[in-house]
Amino acid sequence: MKHLKSLLRLFQVDRDNPTLVLAQLRAFSKQIPLLYAILIANTAFVSLTHFKVAPFYLTVLLPGFFCCIAAIRLYGWWQMRGSKPTVDQAARRLTSTVLLAAGLGIGFSVWGFALFPYGDVYARSHVIFYMALTMIACVFSLMNLRAAAYVLSCVVIVPFLIFFSMQGHMVLTAIAANMALVTAVMLFILTTHSRDFALMVMQRENLEKVNRETQRLSDDNRKLAHHDSLTGLPNRRSFIAQAEARVAEFNAGTGRGFALGIIDLDGFKAVNDLYGHATGDALLIEASRRMRDIAGPDVAFARLGGDEFGVIAGEKVDLLAFGRTLCEVLRQPYELDDVIAEVTSSCGFAEFGSHCSTTHELFEHADYALYQAKDKAGGQTVVFSAAHRDSLRQVHEIDQALRNADIEKELALVYQPVVDTRDGSLASVEALARWRNEALGSIHPAQFIAAAEKTSLINRITNVLLRKLLHDLNQWPEDLTASFNLSARSLASPDAMLQIVNIIQRSGVDPRRIEIEVTETALMIDFEAAQRSLVMLRNLGVRIALDDFGTGYSSLSHVHELALDKIKIDRKFVGDMSNSSKAASVVRTVIDLCGNLGLVCVAEGVETKEQALNLGRQGCHLVQGFLYGKAVPARDVAALYEARRREKPRAARKPRPTSA
């Protein structure tokens, strides 16, 4: 039974192999015209040689009927050229071909046997050659459809062998035997070809699979190389390439003007630290979706890294209006699972061809515009202008001068007093850096410190200024303390912190007289590294103050985690508390927080008596600002200390403000 099934499969279309079925149909469709053309032509020739010799139905009607079937079939195949049939459709076509091969084979064989008795020996020989050669040609035309070739061979050769062997003529018997032998050889060749064809199809399919997988991996790699895996937006590499391409087109005269923007999500790090990286990632994905929603045909966004994004806008885009729309969209609350987070965004734009001619300058200008936008408390859009160009040129001049400066000689410290309003005494002083350059004159600290923080120069400047402070402390009364600001770069660098600790230890100054001030912004750049640095200083005996509290994005949990001694209220809130309920609320909250945590509270930027009285009523008695004196050089600090100490008894006799 098993062998019988295997034998029967030789005469059937292999439906279990879809790829082979489709390949057989493609190959067979190219050979079918030749098969039917040979069949029709050979039949016409035989009919012609037997015309008026054999009956009319044998020379015209019957062969005409068979040829019509063949012609119709040929036309049907012609109509199907170029089509892409399904596997089932291909299998049905091939199966019908097998059945038709059997039917036509039987029909044409019967016709040939019926025609054989008519005519002379030449006419009879023609019938024999017709049947033999036509069958051989058809078998070779069916080579890619093994089942049809086997069926045709069986329905033609077996009757051929029997019919001519029974004619009782040695020559006809020999012809029949010869035909059987040729058919056997053809079937052997056909079987080998069919196996090789199936193997070739399988190998080609495997090769195509490999090519498809290779192409998929190539596409994935290309996508990874040019797209951000988290948000799906183009990445920094793609963004830079796009900007460079636009610059090249513009310079070649084939492109239009455009603008490049850099977007920063203000407050993202706080969300990331407070709720975790998964929530932070979800926020970035949602922010990217919002950007895509407002991106038109002339606007393209990219993720440059972290919470920084880039945008390229065409020359017809109103940058300020678009920036306002963008900031408003990104400002909307983010509903992330069970968390509702809020961030703002700052955006800086630079127009190519306006104040710049290279991609590098374009990025530099957009980054500077972003810095200006963030300096306006965030949530703003700034377009690089001529005024910014002048400021940026000055930044470059400062940066170059700072690199070539004699740091020891040109840098100095001045000290702003911190006064206790209860008795007027000098509680401490804050060290403020000053730089005077021969070429540029006096440079504002915000300018040269910002320039120094971009490089390792800040660590060298910190060390020089710290030595100057420690030298001054050694000259002052032993109960006078001084505060000193540390940058984010120093806090994040273990090597820099070790140098600072070493300088303090070698100075001979009691570490308890030193107060290190750090800003919220500096802390949030790398909170864990900053925390380790503060613990190191605290273990040394140095006191720690959190400066500009309320302007950054730290949370109360961070305040609890830090080894703090003091919190300083930023001058912006102090100056606005009389006119702004929000500012007054921040001041009150910070004072209460310090009281609850046992921390000292200091108010910066006090310029009026009203502000001092208001702060005193709320419990903040340590203040600094122009009301109590501007920053003075080191040589005047001792005198200021003595003057405040002498005034202390008189100030103490004055009635203190009552609590609100």
XYZ file of C-alpha atoms in Angstrom:
660
model
C 0.000 0.000 0.000
C 2.854 2.316 0.881
C 4.542 1.707 -2.476
C 1.254 2.241 -4.279
C 0.816 5.642 -2.618
C 4.364 6.592 -3.558
C 3.654 5.539 -7.141
C 0.441 7.535 -7.271
C 2.253 10.659 -6.003
C 4.284 10.607 -9.232
C 1.096 11.419 -11.129
C -0.074 14.181 -8.750
C 0.814 17.834 -8.193
C 2.805 18.251 -4.953
C 0.461 20.606 -3.081
C 2.504 20.205 0.122
C 5.306 22.258 -1.378
C 3.829 25.715 -2.193
C 7.117 27.155 -3.410
C 7.624 24.271 -5.842
C 4.046 24.576 -7.133
C 4.522 28.271 -7.917
C 7.912 27.605 -9.505
C 6.444 24.799 -11.682
C 3.674 27.101 -12.834
C 6.118 29.871 -13.733
C 8.391 27.477 -15.651
C 5.535 25.601 -17.324
C 3.787 28.800 -18.416
C 6.858 29.625 -20.524
C 6.803 26.188 -22.249
C 3.052 25.742 -22.783
C 2.915 27.845 -25.986
C 5.561 25.608 -27.569
C 3.706 22.452 -26.519
C 0.378 23.483 -28.056
C 2.047 24.948 -31.152
C 3.820 21.641 -31.882
C 0.667 19.672 -31.183
C -1.507 21.796 -33.490
C 1.120 21.979 -36.281
C 1.909 18.233 -36.308
C -1.783 17.374 -36.244
C -2.433 19.709 -39.197
C 0.365 18.094 -41.216
C -1.013 14.580 -40.640
C -4.534 15.710 -41.509
C -3.202 17.256 -44.703
C -1.365 14.102 -45.837
C -4.471 11.966 -45.179
C -6.981 14.374 -46.679
C -9.142 12.543 -49.313
C -7.471 9.296 -48.248
C -9.225 8.859 -44.921
C -12.809 9.745 -44.025
C -13.681 13.431 -43.591
C -14.383 13.126 -39.884
C -10.893 11.660 -39.364
C -9.057 14.273 -41.397
C -11.067 17.382 -40.544
C -13.702 17.092 -37.856
C -11.948 15.096 -35.156
C -8.479 16.698 -35.483
C -10.177 20.087 -35.817
C -12.024 19.479 -32.531
C -8.824 18.505 -30.720
C -6.924 21.460 -32.154
C -9.697 23.828 -31.050
C -9.352 22.528 -27.489
C -5.604 23.058 -27.692
C -6.049 26.578 -29.109
C -8.548 27.517 -26.402
C -6.189 26.194 -23.774
C -3.304 28.145 -25.314
C -5.378 31.342 -25.292
C -6.282 30.752 -21.636
C -2.624 30.479 -20.678
C -1.851 33.597 -22.709
C -4.501 35.541 -20.810
C -2.975 34.528 -17.480
C 0.508 35.812 -18.341
C 1.875 38.332 -15.827
C -0.670 37.352 -13.182
C 0.369 36.383 -9.666
C -1.824 33.439 -8.675
C -2.092 32.104 -5.150
C -0.743 28.676 -4.281
C -4.239 27.162 -4.497
C -4.863 28.745 -7.889
C -1.490 27.524 -9.174
C -2.149 24.017 -7.884
C -5.582 23.936 -9.583
C -4.093 25.065 -12.904
C -1.383 22.426 -12.789
C -3.856 19.704 -11.781
C -6.138 20.646 -14.693
C -3.101 20.463 -16.985
C -2.351 16.923 -15.763
C -5.950 15.850 -16.402
C -6.030 17.563 -19.789
C -2.726 15.914 -20.725
C -4.325 12.551 -20.035
C -7.472 13.445 -22.002
C -5.668 14.920 -25.001
C -3.114 12.114 -24.955
C -5.850 9.499 -25.147
C -7.816 11.483 -27.732
C -4.900 12.095 -30.109
C -3.692 8.460 -29.686
C -7.092 7.041 -30.573
C -7.240 9.383 -33.557
C -3.802 8.245 -34.699
C -4.687 4.568 -34.358
C -7.920 5.149 -36.304
C -6.037 6.971 -39.080
C -3.230 4.403 -39.373
C -5.033 1.884 -41.694
C -5.611 4.508 -44.410
C -3.177 5.457 -47.114
C 0.010 3.923 -48.438
C 3.129 2.971 -46.504
C 4.322 6.586 -46.453
C 1.067 7.803 -44.975
C 1.189 5.097 -42.338
C 4.805 5.937 -41.549
C 3.760 9.537 -41.126
C 1.226 8.506 -38.471
C 3.884 6.526 -36.596
C 6.365 9.399 -36.689
C 3.618 11.834 -35.726
C 2.669 9.869 -32.642
C 6.261 9.216 -31.578
C 7.812 12.623 -32.227
C 4.835 14.613 -30.976
C 4.796 12.595 -27.778
C 8.550 13.132 -27.262
C 8.201 16.889 -27.892
C 5.256 17.143 -25.520
C 7.061 15.190 -22.782
C 10.043 17.548 -22.975
C 7.682 20.529 -22.912
C 6.147 19.068 -19.738
C 9.533 18.461 -18.116
C 8.879 20.941 -15.277
C 5.507 19.298 -14.561
C 6.544 15.730 -13.888
C 3.046 14.432 -13.150
C 1.704 15.563 -16.556
C 4.720 14.063 -18.367
C 4.256 10.713 -16.584
C 0.531 10.656 -17.346
C 1.094 11.513 -21.011
C 3.772 8.824 -21.347
C 1.513 6.179 -19.856
C -1.599 6.984 -21.920
C 0.366 7.190 -25.202
C 3.328 4.782 -25.019
C 1.499 1.797 -23.503
C -1.263 1.792 -26.171
C 1.383 2.574 -28.837
C 3.444 -0.429 -27.790
C 0.431 -2.753 -27.680
C -1.124 -1.521 -30.940
C 1.961 -1.769 -33.139
C 3.170 -5.015 -31.552
C -0.136 -6.596 -32.548
C 0.168 -5.586 -36.224
C 2.192 -8.744 -36.917
C 4.988 -6.876 -38.653
C 8.554 -7.148 -37.371
C 9.400 -3.529 -38.253
C 6.383 -2.131 -36.422
C 7.160 -4.279 -33.382
C 10.758 -3.020 -33.425
C 9.522 0.572 -33.696
C 7.237 0.029 -30.729
C 10.086 -1.499 -28.678
C 12.423 1.320 -29.694
C 9.825 3.857 -28.690
C 9.384 2.173 -25.312
C 13.159 2.300 -24.739
C 13.372 5.973 -25.706
C 10.448 6.737 -23.423
C 12.141 4.937 -20.514
C 15.298 7.007 -21.041
C 13.223 10.186 -21.265
C 11.403 9.370 -18.053
C 14.726 8.737 -16.307
C 16.056 12.082 -17.510
C 12.750 13.661 -16.578
C 12.935 12.241 -13.037
C 16.501 13.508 -12.581
C 15.580 16.911 -13.947
C 12.504 17.095 -11.742
C 14.559 16.284 -8.641
C 17.201 18.826 -9.593
C 14.511 21.389 -10.343
C 12.913 20.837 -6.931
C 16.347 21.097 -5.291
C 17.100 24.279 -7.195
C 13.769 25.772 -6.128
C 14.454 24.856 -2.494
C 17.964 26.343 -2.639
C 16.641 29.472 -4.271
C 13.970 29.760 -1.598
C 16.616 29.369 1.122
C 18.756 31.955 -0.615
C 15.822 34.339 -0.832
C 15.137 33.778 2.868
C 18.755 34.575 3.645
C 18.569 37.655 1.407
C 15.332 38.780 3.048
C 16.796 38.282 6.515
C 19.958 40.082 5.454
C 17.875 42.912 4.047
C 15.774 43.022 7.223
C 18.881 43.184 9.382
C 20.317 45.822 7.080
C 17.106 47.848 7.338
C 17.080 47.409 11.117
C 20.711 48.477 11.362
C 20.027 51.439 9.102
C 17.057 52.366 11.240
C 19.078 51.965 14.440
C 21.874 54.016 12.922
C 19.543 56.851 11.982
C 16.636 56.621 14.451
C 16.285 56.812 18.193
C 15.251 53.386 19.517
C 13.037 54.834 22.280
C 11.032 57.517 20.502
C 11.359 56.446 16.873
C 12.461 59.954 15.895
C 15.618 60.495 13.819
C 18.674 60.508 16.078
C 21.533 63.005 16.432
C 23.521 61.416 13.612
C 20.597 61.632 11.212
C 19.779 65.162 12.349
C 23.315 66.401 11.735
C 23.394 64.680 8.338
C 20.112 66.335 7.376
C 21.370 69.738 8.478
C 24.625 69.279 6.551
C 22.694 68.207 3.454
C 20.526 71.334 3.664
C 23.602 73.510 4.090
C 25.252 71.895 1.060
C 22.113 72.376 -1.068
C 21.814 76.002 0.014
C 25.468 76.724 -0.765
C 25.097 75.011 -4.149
C 22.129 77.220 -4.975
C 19.668 74.308 -5.154
C 18.197 74.543 -1.656
C 16.120 76.992 0.344
C 16.860 78.700 3.638
C 15.979 76.962 6.878
C 16.317 77.213 10.636
C 17.695 74.761 13.163
C 16.287 74.561 16.664
C 17.299 72.813 19.881
C 14.623 71.954 22.448
C 15.224 71.082 26.087
C 12.628 69.682 28.501
C 12.994 71.733 31.695
C 12.289 69.633 34.762
C 12.620 66.252 33.054
C 15.469 65.113 35.288
C 13.373 65.738 38.380
C 10.581 63.555 36.922
C 13.107 60.891 36.009
C 14.674 60.880 39.477
C 11.392 61.103 41.377
C 9.320 58.536 39.480
C 11.985 56.348 37.862
C 13.453 55.812 34.408
C 10.396 53.934 33.098
C 8.222 56.991 33.740
C 10.896 59.234 32.275
C 11.001 57.109 29.120
C 7.210 57.204 28.857
C 7.316 61.007 29.112
C 9.907 61.214 26.323
C 7.787 58.960 24.112
C 4.688 61.093 24.712
C 6.644 64.319 24.129
C 7.928 62.872 20.838
C 4.386 61.952 19.803
C 3.235 65.502 20.481
C 6.086 66.846 18.370
C 5.172 64.559 15.476
C 1.556 65.736 15.718
C 2.528 69.373 15.090
C 5.265 68.609 12.542
C 4.158 69.786 9.125
C 5.720 69.121 5.712
C 8.323 71.810 6.384
C 9.148 70.791 9.973
C 11.147 67.741 11.100
C 12.011 66.713 14.657
C 14.809 64.524 16.036
C 15.981 63.328 19.428
C 19.524 64.481 20.098
C 19.943 62.633 23.405
C 18.520 62.620 26.919
C 15.755 65.222 27.093
C 17.196 67.272 24.237
C 15.474 67.375 20.839
C 16.244 69.052 17.544
C 14.011 70.567 14.886
C 14.608 71.736 11.331
C 12.086 74.246 10.002
C 11.707 75.676 6.513
C 12.212 79.343 5.737
C 8.448 80.035 5.634
C 7.893 78.869 9.228
C 7.241 81.653 11.750
C 9.780 80.523 14.334
C 8.478 82.473 17.319
C 4.854 81.436 16.682
C 5.866 77.839 16.088
C 8.041 77.912 19.210
C 5.145 79.188 21.313
C 2.905 76.417 19.963
C 5.596 73.828 20.646
C 6.213 75.015 24.211
C 2.484 75.101 24.902
C 2.008 71.544 23.579
C 4.903 70.210 25.634
C 3.735 72.095 28.741
C 0.460 70.162 28.975
C 0.359 67.563 31.809
C 1.594 64.061 31.012
C -0.681 61.270 32.218
C 1.715 58.335 32.617
C 0.031 55.305 34.190
C -0.768 56.448 37.746
C 1.501 59.509 37.559
C 0.695 62.974 36.241
C 3.941 64.780 35.449
C 4.537 68.330 34.261
C 7.553 69.779 32.486
C 8.197 72.914 30.506
C 10.385 73.338 27.462
C 12.868 75.882 26.185
C 13.707 76.296 22.515
C 16.518 78.077 20.720
C 16.466 78.700 16.950
C 19.194 79.789 14.566
C 18.560 80.665 10.922
C 21.074 79.439 8.372
C 22.590 82.187 6.309
C 21.751 84.714 8.994
C 24.933 85.308 11.021
C 26.319 81.846 10.112
C 27.552 79.880 7.110
C 28.457 76.419 8.441
C 26.644 73.614 10.209
C 28.936 73.991 13.229
C 28.048 77.665 13.597
C 24.362 76.853 13.143
C 24.431 74.390 16.046
C 26.474 76.767 18.169
C 24.033 79.610 17.577
C 20.973 77.434 18.265
C 22.600 76.198 21.474
C 23.341 79.762 22.554
C 19.740 80.776 21.804
C 18.575 77.822 23.912
C 20.811 78.983 26.760
C 19.219 82.423 26.538
C 15.736 80.849 26.555
C 16.539 78.799 29.660
C 18.030 81.869 31.307
C 14.571 83.449 31.040
C 13.245 80.850 33.515
C 12.340 78.326 30.816
C 9.249 77.856 28.728
C 10.514 80.420 26.198
C 11.580 80.447 22.558
C 14.539 82.562 21.458
C 15.729 83.139 17.892
C 19.432 83.904 17.515
C 19.911 87.568 16.608
C 22.637 90.095 15.884
C 22.743 90.991 19.587
C 23.263 87.334 20.427
C 26.036 87.177 17.851
C 27.848 90.011 19.611
C 27.336 88.328 22.985
C 28.572 85.014 21.636
C 31.641 86.684 20.185
C 32.288 88.116 23.629
C 31.887 84.624 25.123
C 34.550 83.338 22.737
C 36.825 86.217 23.658
C 36.318 85.518 27.355
C 36.936 81.821 26.829
C 40.171 82.498 24.935
C 41.327 85.094 27.462
C 40.560 82.755 30.346
C 42.676 80.004 28.813
C 45.616 82.375 28.510
C 45.071 84.217 31.794
C 47.440 84.310 34.742
C 44.826 82.814 37.082
C 46.784 83.397 40.266
C 47.356 87.051 39.477
C 44.135 88.087 37.748
C 41.530 86.306 39.905
C 40.510 87.724 43.263
C 37.837 87.317 45.927
C 35.486 89.843 47.467
C 33.221 89.090 50.396
C 29.565 89.940 50.929
C 28.438 90.135 54.542
C 25.704 87.926 55.960
C 24.063 89.815 58.835
C 21.942 88.645 61.746
C 19.057 91.152 61.808
C 18.339 90.439 65.472
C 21.519 92.128 66.704
C 23.201 93.465 63.518
C 26.249 91.225 63.936
C 28.279 89.825 61.046
C 27.258 86.162 60.965
C 29.525 85.188 58.053
C 30.694 86.281 54.621
C 30.185 84.807 51.151
C 33.223 84.626 48.860
C 32.516 85.996 45.373
C 34.956 85.624 42.487
C 36.221 88.593 40.471
C 38.358 88.627 37.344
C 40.100 91.564 35.752
C 41.865 90.959 32.463
C 44.306 93.428 30.920
C 42.675 93.203 27.490
C 38.998 92.769 28.409
C 38.849 94.617 31.725
C 36.507 93.406 34.483
C 34.467 90.349 33.520
C 31.204 89.520 35.253
C 31.458 86.296 37.292
C 28.440 84.739 35.541
C 30.282 85.085 32.231
C 33.700 83.689 33.065
C 32.415 81.016 35.455
C 30.038 79.767 32.749
C 32.926 79.673 30.279
C 35.176 77.867 32.761
C 32.508 75.262 33.592
C 32.535 74.080 29.985
C 36.095 72.847 30.455
C 38.310 71.531 33.212
C 39.473 75.128 33.822
C 36.786 75.408 36.496
C 38.649 72.935 38.695
C 41.864 74.938 38.431
C 39.987 78.196 39.161
C 38.230 76.565 42.131
C 41.533 75.458 43.631
C 43.134 78.879 43.179
C 40.174 80.735 44.714
C 39.844 78.233 47.576
C 43.501 78.781 48.516
C 42.903 82.548 48.499
C 39.854 82.115 50.761
C 41.759 79.911 53.203
C 44.612 82.418 53.260
C 42.133 85.217 54.110
C 40.428 83.122 56.790
C 43.777 82.733 58.504
C 43.993 86.536 58.733
C 40.524 87.044 60.204
C 39.056 86.418 63.662
C 38.736 82.722 64.401
C 34.973 82.858 64.947
C 34.289 84.312 61.484
C 33.107 81.827 58.862
C 32.991 82.107 55.083
C 31.027 80.363 52.347
C 32.462 79.231 49.021
C 30.615 78.120 45.856
C 31.356 74.792 44.159
C 30.484 74.076 40.529
C 28.613 71.077 39.162
C 31.757 69.840 37.415
C 33.724 69.841 40.665
C 30.938 68.063 42.570
C 30.768 65.322 39.950
C 34.544 64.744 39.855
C 36.086 62.523 42.575
C 39.570 63.750 41.625
C 38.530 67.391 41.949
C 36.947 66.727 45.343
C 40.088 64.982 46.610
C 42.117 68.039 45.590
C 39.686 70.314 47.459
C 39.860 68.169 50.607
C 43.651 68.150 50.418
C 43.792 71.954 50.069
C 41.562 72.410 53.139
C 43.542 69.962 55.252
C 46.877 71.562 54.391
C 45.644 75.114 55.048
C 45.497 74.805 58.836
C 42.028 76.417 58.848
C 39.375 74.757 61.007
C 37.010 73.093 58.448
C 34.064 74.208 60.589
C 34.784 77.794 59.521
C 34.190 76.812 55.880
C 30.772 76.579 54.320
C 30.427 75.068 50.841
C 27.510 76.346 48.771
C 25.996 74.229 45.981
C 23.062 75.079 43.720
C 20.061 72.918 42.986
C 21.040 72.840 39.315
C 24.510 71.545 40.144
C 23.036 68.850 42.376
C 20.553 67.610 39.808
C 23.129 67.119 37.051
C 24.445 64.072 38.883
C 22.718 63.759 42.228
C 24.458 60.596 43.423
C 27.952 61.906 42.637
C 27.107 65.242 44.280
C 25.763 63.462 47.359
C 28.999 61.472 47.731
C 31.044 64.662 47.425
C 28.979 66.471 50.076
C 29.269 63.550 52.476
C 33.048 63.640 52.013
C 33.126 67.348 52.883
C 30.718 66.941 55.787
C 32.901 64.193 57.273
C 35.796 66.630 57.100
C 33.817 69.098 59.209
C 32.822 71.479 56.426
C 29.270 72.832 56.555
C 26.986 72.562 53.514
C 24.512 75.143 52.195
C 21.965 74.711 49.401
C 22.036 77.899 47.326
C 19.288 79.424 45.133
C 16.711 77.052 46.585
C 13.405 77.086 44.704
C 14.825 77.900 41.267
C 15.807 74.341 40.355
C 13.970 71.035 40.117
C 15.014 69.133 43.195
C 12.324 67.522 45.307
C 11.865 67.554 49.070
C 13.071 63.955 49.129
C 16.431 65.152 47.800
C 16.635 67.804 50.525
C 16.054 65.091 53.138
C 18.757 62.902 51.604
C 21.446 65.594 51.570
C 23.752 66.398 54.483
C 22.742 70.067 54.691
C 23.295 72.723 57.347
C 21.735 75.686 55.618
C 19.298 76.641 52.850
C 19.523 79.990 51.075
C 16.408 81.591 49.605
C 17.049 82.888 46.108
C 17.065 86.673 45.634
C 14.345 86.425 42.983
C 11.755 85.247 45.519
C 12.901 87.755 48.127
C 12.576 90.616 45.660
C 9.123 89.501 44.439
C 7.524 88.459 47.732
C 5.829 91.851 48.264
C 4.177 91.767 44.836
C 3.755 88.055 44.166
C 1.756 85.685 46.335
C 3.568 82.766 44.717
C 6.993 84.184 45.618
C 5.794 84.939 49.160
C 4.516 81.383 49.445
C 7.880 79.991 48.347
C 9.690 82.135 50.933
C 7.324 81.051 53.696
C 7.628 77.385 52.676
C 11.436 77.458 52.709
C 11.526 79.133 56.133
C 9.087 76.552 57.536
C 11.069 73.745 55.932
C 14.279 74.940 57.572
C 12.534 75.188 60.927
C 11.132 71.664 60.632
C 14.462 70.172 59.554
C 16.598 72.141 62.010
C 18.453 73.975 59.224
C 19.701 77.544 59.146
C 17.836 79.785 56.697
C 19.477 82.687 54.850
C 17.728 85.159 52.537
C 19.687 86.597 49.597
C 19.165 89.891 47.798
C 17.656 91.869 50.681
C 17.576 95.495 49.549
C 14.846 97.157 51.634
C 14.003 97.371 55.329
C 10.505 96.151 54.510
C 11.936 92.920 53.125
C 14.151 92.454 56.191
C 11.237 93.053 58.598
C 8.979 90.699 56.636
C 11.606 87.963 56.697
C 12.229 88.508 60.406
C 8.527 88.200 61.221
C 8.512 84.825 59.463
C 11.571 83.614 61.355
C 14.428 84.254 58.895
C 17.011 86.508 60.574
C 20.135 85.828 58.511
C 20.174 88.027 55.410
C 22.553 89.362 52.826
C 22.111 92.085 50.237
C 22.812 95.684 49.399
C 20.813 96.849 52.421
C 23.595 95.495 54.653
C 26.545 96.216 52.437
C 28.133 95.386 49.124
C 30.918 92.866 48.685
C 34.242 94.147 50.032
C 37.868 93.027 49.513
C 39.514 90.756 52.065
C 41.426 93.603 53.734
C 38.147 95.280 54.770
C 36.442 92.205 56.229
C 38.204 92.358 59.595
C 37.287 96.013 60.003
C 33.685 95.281 59.027
C 33.594 92.466 61.564
C 34.834 94.734 64.347
C 32.413 97.498 63.387
C 29.471 95.094 63.446
C 30.670 93.634 66.756
C 30.801 97.097 68.362
C 27.288 97.892 67.080
C 25.937 94.611 68.386
C 25.083 95.788 71.939
C 23.147 98.802 70.596
C 21.299 96.687 68.031
C 20.504 94.113 70.694
C 18.806 96.810 72.877
C 16.391 97.673 70.034
C 12.988 96.014 70.287
C 12.791 92.961 68.044
C 9.919 92.660 65.531
C 7.011 90.623 66.793
C 5.917 87.491 64.971
C 3.256 87.877 62.347
